[in-house]
Amino acid sequence: MRGLGTWSLCLGIGSLVLAFGCAGEDPSPAPEVIVAYGHGIFTGAEGRAVEPTVAVARATQEAFIERLAPLAENAGSARELLRASYQDTVIADAVFVRWLADATKPGDYNRVIAVNENLHAWYMSTLPEEQRDGVGTLEEVAARLEGRGLQTIQSALITGNAGRKYISECRAAGVPIPPPLFDKSWVKRGEITNEFISAPDKAELWTYESTNPNGICMALPRYKSNDSIPLLGVICLGRQSNKVCFWDNPRDASLKPSPLFFRGEVHAIEEFEGGADLVTNGGGECSDCHAGENPFIVHPEKPPFMSLPSIMPGSWYDPIVGAPWRQNPGPTYVLDAVSSPSKCTSCHTQGGAGRFPQIQALNAYCGAVLTPALSGGTRTMPPYGMDPDDFEAHIKKLRELCGTGVTTGGEEPVNPKEDPSFISPPQVIDPLYGCASKVSVRNSIIDAKVSLFINGNLIDSKISNSTIKLEFDTPVLVIGDVVTASQEYNGAVSALSPAVVVKDYKEDYPDGLPKPIIDPKLIYECAETIAVRNVPGADITVYVNGGDPVTRGTSTEWNAVWPGLRPFVVGWSFTAEQSLCAEKSDMSDKEFAVDAPSSLNAPSFDPPSIWPGQVVVNLTSLVNGAFTTVRETVVGSLGTITTPISWFPEFDVRPGLGRPIASGDVVTASMALCEKGPPNETPPAGRCEAMPAPRIEQPIAGTNFVVVTQSVPGARIRVYDSGGNEIGDGSGTIVILSRAIVAGEALTVVQQVGECTSRTGYVIKATKKKG
């Protein structure tokens, strides 16, 4: 880094402070480095608020410079020029960091800009007025540098709508537009203390519910002692459109919160900044923190959050923000590949607490949301009363992903050569407990012969019709049994899956079987099925109005049950209990059937396009318990399904269609509950050569699997290394590889349905494992 000026390697790299104990330096602790800015607050690596000081500002600047300067041409000349132009080192390096960000466009560009410019604004506010004159904005200085021959990429503000146009865009996208804040339509849920975000003195949670469109808004005013509201963010979710809009209170030119709002006043949403205006408003990048399936940040065991109505979209939500902001990357399925006694994904599922985002690309989410949720007085994961040690494998993986960063992948023309002798193994779904008599396997190739083994002995073989869950009946499992699976397809036989050892359920539930949970709680009249969360392997018994018991065995922790009395009537009550190894749980909380919606929306296909050779389609935006009929426009009805949740993955079209989807086919879906709803349809199935490549998460060195994030439902996923060797061939969310990934190698991923194989492959380089 010759010619870049002088700065200490002891100050850190990226967002991590590394004290190397350089000779002659002060041994006192290094200043904390700021890693994120949001809601007017700077946060450090542990997710707690950091008070800016000159030392903190310098340490943060040096961290950015250490990482970005080696990537920028003429970085040394730029820094020397700036140091000569500004006697104040903090101002000079604030401009330098901005120049570096523009010149290198790092993956966390918006985070760098938010932290740097708000630190710059804070520092300027500490200077006497006469020392601020002539400094100019960072944009003006960047232009001045270009005038001296130092070319840079000018920062472009987020394009898109603002003000009333943003409100109209959100309304058209099915997002509720809230009435004036704090009028009678809003409900005060309570005060918030010691949560993920710091409050000036006091914070409150307010909500507004909308029925047309179906959605919810949350507001978080934070008050000072004089009842002014310096921080007030508003987030609105369309539950059926799965779109989210953001607003924040205005700030003045120095990026300080303006004392415009006060307790007890009513404020129209037009008085807030939204859309493109959020960039210059200086509140940070909303979608870098508010990521995942749940767009809100909640503390589920604190009173203001305990009485909330549904805050979940029907599927993965899309933020309505400009292109440079994070677009809610995900969901991630990486934890499916990590064996753990207790699983974060037992709650963080679609329809539950919501799936995790791809956190490698979300610096602020890691620092300001995930880290506090896993530790200290703000801990929410796992829930209190559960032993964090049982979740350690999942917690470790989440922490490991933070800071690994992402590289940019892209589609390239490929001509892959399949290895006909190789396929990847499926996975046995864990945990498995003694006394259970069912086992499920996932990530098998559709139409493969899947074989289940206990202690090396073949128990049964089945032809797979699902990548998500293929269930086997087994002899009663005994503690210590070793369960594995393999698959055979087109003559190729996989290796055995990673082994799962059967254990005593009392290891995870020392206080005995917990009562099951009816989830979702929303049960409509005219429906015929409910869902229950239970201990995997337990038998669950469901009662209607205290009678008509129905019992079913389970292999996993969330199951649909058809009660003994149906269709449901408003006011009917539902309860459930579970049993395992002759122990019976307490009865679940009672839930009740409510009025069905007065009108039904049309279902959605995820993804909306279909392709020749495809045999399953995924449905979303379903009404709980509705009967969904799938049709092909020429052939007619392909079948009807019902599910107690808002989606149904992998509806098999072949029984009704008599074949896989062919070019030109159009598939439709509509719902009925007490009334019928409108249909929705796919575009005509495209041509094979137009089928895109799949997508995988950032591959990480040392792991022996890839995580599939985007593919045609039911597709076969093949993975190739830099030498063109096939190292993975499977299906579903996790594809197990024949070897560990090497840092820096480029992986190429293609997908196949029937005889159609994508003509392009997704090519992405592996990154190093954190640490």
mmCIF file of C-alpha atoms in Angstrom, residues 324-523:
data_model
loop_
_atom_site.group_PDB
_atom_site.id
_atom_site.type_symbol
_atom_site.label_atom_id
_atom_site.label_comp_id
_atom_site.label_asym_id
_atom_site.label_seq_id
_atom_site.Cartn_x
_atom_site.Cartn_y
_atom_site.Cartn_z
ATOM 1 C CA PRO A 324 -28.863 0.372 -5.196
ATOM 2 C CA TRP A 325 -30.463 -0.600 -1.888
ATOM 3 C CA ARG A 326 -30.603 -4.194 -0.706
ATOM 4 C CA GLN A 327 -33.470 -6.051 -2.338
ATOM 5 C CA ASN A 328 -34.006 -8.470 0.572
ATOM 6 C CA PRO A 329 -31.745 -11.283 -0.684
ATOM 7 C CA GLY A 330 -33.008 -14.703 0.225
ATOM 8 C CA PRO A 331 -34.429 -16.781 1.646
ATOM 9 C CA THR A 332 -31.482 -18.857 2.810
ATOM 10 C CA TYR A 333 -31.663 -22.611 3.368
ATOM 11 C CA VAL A 334 -28.104 -22.961 4.613
ATOM 12 C CA LEU A 335 -29.212 -24.209 8.044
ATOM 13 C CA ASP A 336 -30.835 -27.224 6.347
ATOM 14 C CA ALA A 337 -27.271 -28.488 5.810
ATOM 15 C CA VAL A 338 -26.238 -28.083 9.462
ATOM 16 C CA SER A 339 -27.096 -30.801 11.958
ATOM 17 C CA SER A 340 -28.096 -29.374 15.349
ATOM 18 C CA PRO A 341 -29.825 -30.832 18.448
ATOM 19 C CA SER A 342 -32.275 -27.926 18.315
ATOM 20 C CA LYS A 343 -32.860 -25.861 15.213
ATOM 21 C CA CYS A 344 -33.319 -22.144 14.629
ATOM 22 C CA THR A 345 -35.432 -23.205 11.656
ATOM 23 C CA SER A 346 -37.980 -24.831 13.954
ATOM 24 C CA CYS A 347 -39.307 -21.271 14.388
ATOM 25 C CA HIS A 348 -37.762 -19.455 11.434
ATOM 26 C CA THR A 349 -39.821 -21.090 8.719
ATOM 27 C CA GLN A 350 -42.257 -19.795 6.159
ATOM 28 C CA GLY A 351 -45.503 -19.354 8.011
ATOM 29 C CA GLY A 352 -43.719 -19.272 11.387
ATOM 30 C CA ALA A 353 -41.312 -16.548 12.461
ATOM 31 C CA GLY A 354 -40.153 -16.225 8.865
ATOM 32 C CA ARG A 355 -37.102 -17.494 7.012
ATOM 33 C CA PHE A 356 -33.669 -15.902 7.347
ATOM 34 C CA PRO A 357 -32.225 -13.726 4.564
ATOM 35 C CA GLN A 358 -28.898 -14.397 2.867
ATOM 36 C CA ILE A 359 -27.006 -12.596 5.596
ATOM 37 C CA GLN A 360 -23.599 -12.614 3.888
ATOM 38 C CA ALA A 361 -24.679 -9.529 1.932
ATOM 39 C CA LEU A 362 -26.282 -7.674 4.862
ATOM 40 C CA ASN A 363 -23.741 -5.936 7.085
ATOM 41 C CA ALA A 364 -26.239 -3.860 9.036
ATOM 42 C CA TYR A 365 -28.528 -6.848 9.539
ATOM 43 C CA CYS A 366 -25.630 -8.809 10.997
ATOM 44 C CA GLY A 367 -24.513 -6.026 13.314
ATOM 45 C CA ALA A 368 -27.740 -4.352 14.324
ATOM 46 C CA VAL A 369 -30.282 -7.211 14.204
ATOM 47 C CA LEU A 370 -28.767 -10.682 14.310
ATOM 48 C CA THR A 371 -25.995 -10.083 16.854
ATOM 49 C CA PRO A 372 -28.247 -8.484 19.505
ATOM 50 C CA ALA A 373 -30.870 -11.192 18.891
ATOM 51 C CA LEU A 374 -28.307 -13.871 19.762
ATOM 52 C CA SER A 375 -26.769 -12.338 22.874
ATOM 53 C CA GLY A 376 -27.103 -10.063 25.876
ATOM 54 C CA GLY A 377 -30.179 -8.428 27.306
ATOM 55 C CA THR A 378 -31.807 -8.128 23.900
ATOM 56 C CA ARG A 379 -31.567 -11.852 23.119
ATOM 57 C CA THR A 380 -34.598 -13.317 21.374
ATOM 58 C CA MET A 381 -33.021 -16.462 19.868
ATOM 59 C CA PRO A 382 -33.529 -19.043 21.091
ATOM 60 C CA PRO A 383 -36.614 -18.172 23.140
ATOM 61 C CA TYR A 384 -36.088 -17.819 26.861
ATOM 62 C CA GLY A 385 -36.424 -21.123 28.687
ATOM 63 C CA MET A 386 -34.547 -22.986 25.941
ATOM 64 C CA ASP A 387 -30.856 -23.869 26.236
ATOM 65 C CA PRO A 388 -28.745 -21.889 23.714
ATOM 66 C CA ASP A 389 -26.167 -24.690 23.755
ATOM 67 C CA ASP A 390 -28.678 -26.937 21.962
ATOM 68 C CA PHE A 391 -28.740 -24.408 19.100
ATOM 69 C CA GLU A 392 -24.986 -23.808 19.021
ATOM 70 C CA ALA A 393 -24.375 -25.413 15.618
ATOM 71 C CA HIS A 394 -26.973 -23.186 13.959
ATOM 72 C CA ILE A 395 -25.873 -20.091 15.882
ATOM 73 C CA LYS A 396 -22.261 -20.720 14.908
ATOM 74 C CA LYS A 397 -23.199 -21.023 11.233
ATOM 75 C CA LEU A 398 -25.164 -17.757 11.310
ATOM 76 C CA ARG A 399 -22.293 -15.913 12.977
ATOM 77 C CA GLU A 400 -19.839 -17.480 10.538
ATOM 78 C CA LEU A 401 -21.783 -16.200 7.550
ATOM 79 C CA CYS A 402 -21.675 -12.622 8.824
ATOM 80 C CA GLY A 403 -18.619 -10.974 7.360
ATOM 81 C CA THR A 404 -17.841 -13.590 4.727
ATOM 82 C CA GLY A 405 -19.026 -11.131 2.091
ATOM 83 C CA VAL A 406 -20.296 -11.923 -1.355
ATOM 84 C CA THR A 407 -18.853 -12.046 -4.828
ATOM 85 C CA THR A 408 -20.801 -11.275 -7.953
ATOM 86 C CA GLY A 409 -21.893 -14.216 -10.039
ATOM 87 C CA GLY A 410 -23.277 -14.180 -13.548
ATOM 88 C CA GLU A 411 -24.754 -16.325 -16.293
ATOM 89 C CA GLU A 412 -22.415 -17.640 -18.958
ATOM 90 C CA PRO A 413 -22.994 -19.961 -21.924
ATOM 91 C CA VAL A 414 -22.014 -23.506 -20.985
ATOM 92 C CA ASN A 415 -21.880 -26.954 -22.505
ATOM 93 C CA PRO A 416 -21.752 -29.108 -19.387
ATOM 94 C CA LYS A 417 -20.800 -32.767 -19.568
ATOM 95 C CA GLU A 418 -22.866 -34.865 -17.216
ATOM 96 C CA ASP A 419 -21.113 -37.606 -15.274
ATOM 97 C CA PRO A 420 -23.667 -40.436 -15.654
ATOM 98 C CA SER A 421 -22.052 -42.397 -12.818
ATOM 99 C CA PHE A 422 -22.482 -39.710 -10.149
ATOM 100 C CA ILE A 423 -25.390 -38.235 -8.188
ATOM 101 C CA SER A 424 -25.451 -36.559 -4.775
ATOM 102 C CA PRO A 425 -27.052 -38.185 -1.722
ATOM 103 C CA PRO A 426 -30.305 -36.883 -0.206
ATOM 104 C CA GLN A 427 -30.632 -35.889 3.471
ATOM 105 C CA VAL A 428 -32.358 -37.575 6.393
ATOM 106 C CA ILE A 429 -34.354 -34.911 8.259
ATOM 107 C CA ASP A 430 -33.199 -34.664 11.858
ATOM 108 C CA PRO A 431 -33.632 -34.845 14.805
ATOM 109 C CA LEU A 432 -34.776 -38.440 15.256
ATOM 110 C CA TYR A 433 -36.015 -39.642 18.646
ATOM 111 C CA GLY A 434 -36.434 -43.077 20.161
ATOM 112 C CA CYS A 435 -39.984 -44.501 20.019
ATOM 113 C CA ALA A 436 -40.768 -42.746 16.725
ATOM 114 C CA SER A 437 -41.810 -44.887 13.781
ATOM 115 C CA LYS A 438 -41.523 -42.500 10.837
ATOM 116 C CA VAL A 439 -38.499 -40.938 9.094
ATOM 117 C CA SER A 440 -38.464 -38.356 6.304
ATOM 118 C CA VAL A 441 -35.892 -37.613 3.604
ATOM 119 C CA ARG A 442 -35.473 -34.361 1.648
ATOM 120 C CA ASN A 443 -33.503 -33.043 -1.335
ATOM 121 C CA SER A 444 -34.020 -36.195 -3.372
ATOM 122 C CA ILE A 445 -34.278 -36.062 -7.156
ATOM 123 C CA ILE A 446 -37.868 -36.459 -8.342
ATOM 124 C CA ASP A 447 -38.380 -39.961 -9.761
ATOM 125 C CA ALA A 448 -35.194 -41.261 -8.104
ATOM 126 C CA LYS A 449 -35.434 -44.471 -6.070
ATOM 127 C CA VAL A 450 -34.709 -43.418 -2.480
ATOM 128 C CA SER A 451 -33.625 -46.102 -0.012
ATOM 129 C CA LEU A 452 -33.662 -45.775 3.788
ATOM 130 C CA PHE A 453 -31.235 -47.692 6.038
ATOM 131 C CA ILE A 454 -31.125 -48.236 9.816
ATOM 132 C CA ASN A 455 -27.793 -49.496 11.116
ATOM 133 C CA GLY A 456 -26.876 -50.394 7.532
ATOM 134 C CA ASN A 457 -29.987 -52.517 6.959
ATOM 135 C CA LEU A 458 -32.363 -51.595 4.155
ATOM 136 C CA ILE A 459 -35.770 -50.663 5.564
ATOM 137 C CA ASP A 460 -37.645 -49.549 2.457
ATOM 138 C CA SER A 461 -37.284 -47.918 -0.972
ATOM 139 C CA LYS A 462 -39.633 -45.416 -2.602
ATOM 140 C CA ILE A 463 -39.802 -43.458 -5.842
ATOM 141 C CA SER A 464 -39.479 -39.786 -4.922
ATOM 142 C CA ASN A 465 -42.299 -37.401 -5.794
ATOM 143 C CA SER A 466 -41.031 -34.495 -3.666
ATOM 144 C CA THR A 467 -37.740 -32.749 -2.993
ATOM 145 C CA ILE A 468 -39.129 -31.450 0.305
ATOM 146 C CA LYS A 469 -40.365 -34.458 2.257
ATOM 147 C CA LEU A 470 -40.484 -38.148 1.397
ATOM 148 C CA GLU A 471 -41.834 -40.041 4.424
ATOM 149 C CA PHE A 472 -41.038 -43.660 5.365
ATOM 150 C CA ASP A 473 -42.714 -45.914 7.923
ATOM 151 C CA THR A 474 -40.055 -47.654 10.040
ATOM 152 C CA PRO A 475 -39.761 -50.078 12.924
ATOM 153 C CA VAL A 476 -39.851 -48.271 16.259
ATOM 154 C CA LEU A 477 -36.605 -46.317 16.485
ATOM 155 C CA VAL A 478 -34.188 -47.204 19.295
ATOM 156 C CA ILE A 479 -31.800 -44.725 20.907
ATOM 157 C CA GLY A 480 -28.422 -45.103 19.182
ATOM 158 C CA ASP A 481 -29.788 -46.285 15.829
ATOM 159 C CA VAL A 482 -27.902 -44.815 12.849
ATOM 160 C CA VAL A 483 -30.162 -43.729 9.991
ATOM 161 C CA THR A 484 -28.939 -43.000 6.448
ATOM 162 C CA ALA A 485 -30.384 -42.773 2.953
ATOM 163 C CA SER A 486 -29.232 -43.026 -0.648
ATOM 164 C CA GLN A 487 -30.803 -42.482 -4.041
ATOM 165 C CA GLU A 488 -30.542 -44.125 -7.455
ATOM 166 C CA TYR A 489 -31.316 -42.344 -10.715
ATOM 167 C CA ASN A 490 -30.700 -43.470 -14.293
ATOM 168 C CA GLY A 491 -28.373 -46.206 -13.053
ATOM 169 C CA ALA A 492 -26.242 -43.924 -10.849
ATOM 170 C CA VAL A 493 -26.272 -44.677 -7.106
ATOM 171 C CA SER A 494 -25.328 -41.984 -4.621
ATOM 172 C CA ALA A 495 -23.183 -42.326 -1.549
ATOM 173 C CA LEU A 496 -24.992 -42.600 1.767
ATOM 174 C CA SER A 497 -26.365 -39.394 3.239
ATOM 175 C CA PRO A 498 -24.819 -37.878 6.372
ATOM 176 C CA ALA A 499 -25.805 -40.162 9.257
ATOM 177 C CA VAL A 500 -28.405 -39.136 11.840
ATOM 178 C CA VAL A 501 -28.180 -40.863 15.230
ATOM 179 C CA VAL A 502 -31.426 -41.510 17.107
ATOM 180 C CA LYS A 503 -31.433 -39.958 20.583
ATOM 181 C CA ASP A 504 -33.588 -39.708 23.695
ATOM 182 C CA TYR A 505 -36.101 -36.881 23.324
ATOM 183 C CA LYS A 506 -35.503 -36.021 26.999
ATOM 184 C CA GLU A 507 -32.062 -34.693 26.019
ATOM 185 C CA ASP A 508 -33.851 -31.833 24.255
ATOM 186 C CA TYR A 509 -36.956 -31.775 26.444
ATOM 187 C CA PRO A 510 -35.738 -32.514 29.990
ATOM 188 C CA ASP A 511 -38.969 -31.132 31.468
ATOM 189 C CA GLY A 512 -41.071 -33.565 29.460
ATOM 190 C CA LEU A 513 -43.053 -33.275 26.267
ATOM 191 C CA PRO A 514 -44.185 -29.697 25.729
ATOM 192 C CA LYS A 515 -47.740 -29.005 24.693
ATOM 193 C CA PRO A 516 -48.063 -28.752 20.907
ATOM 194 C CA ILE A 517 -48.995 -25.503 19.169
ATOM 195 C CA ILE A 518 -51.773 -25.052 16.641
ATOM 196 C CA ASP A 519 -50.073 -22.919 14.000
ATOM 197 C CA PRO A 520 -51.325 -20.909 12.228
ATOM 198 C CA LYS A 521 -53.902 -19.753 14.735
ATOM 199 C CA LEU A 522 -56.026 -18.298 11.971
ATOM 200 C CA ILE A 523 -58.601 -21.004 11.125
#
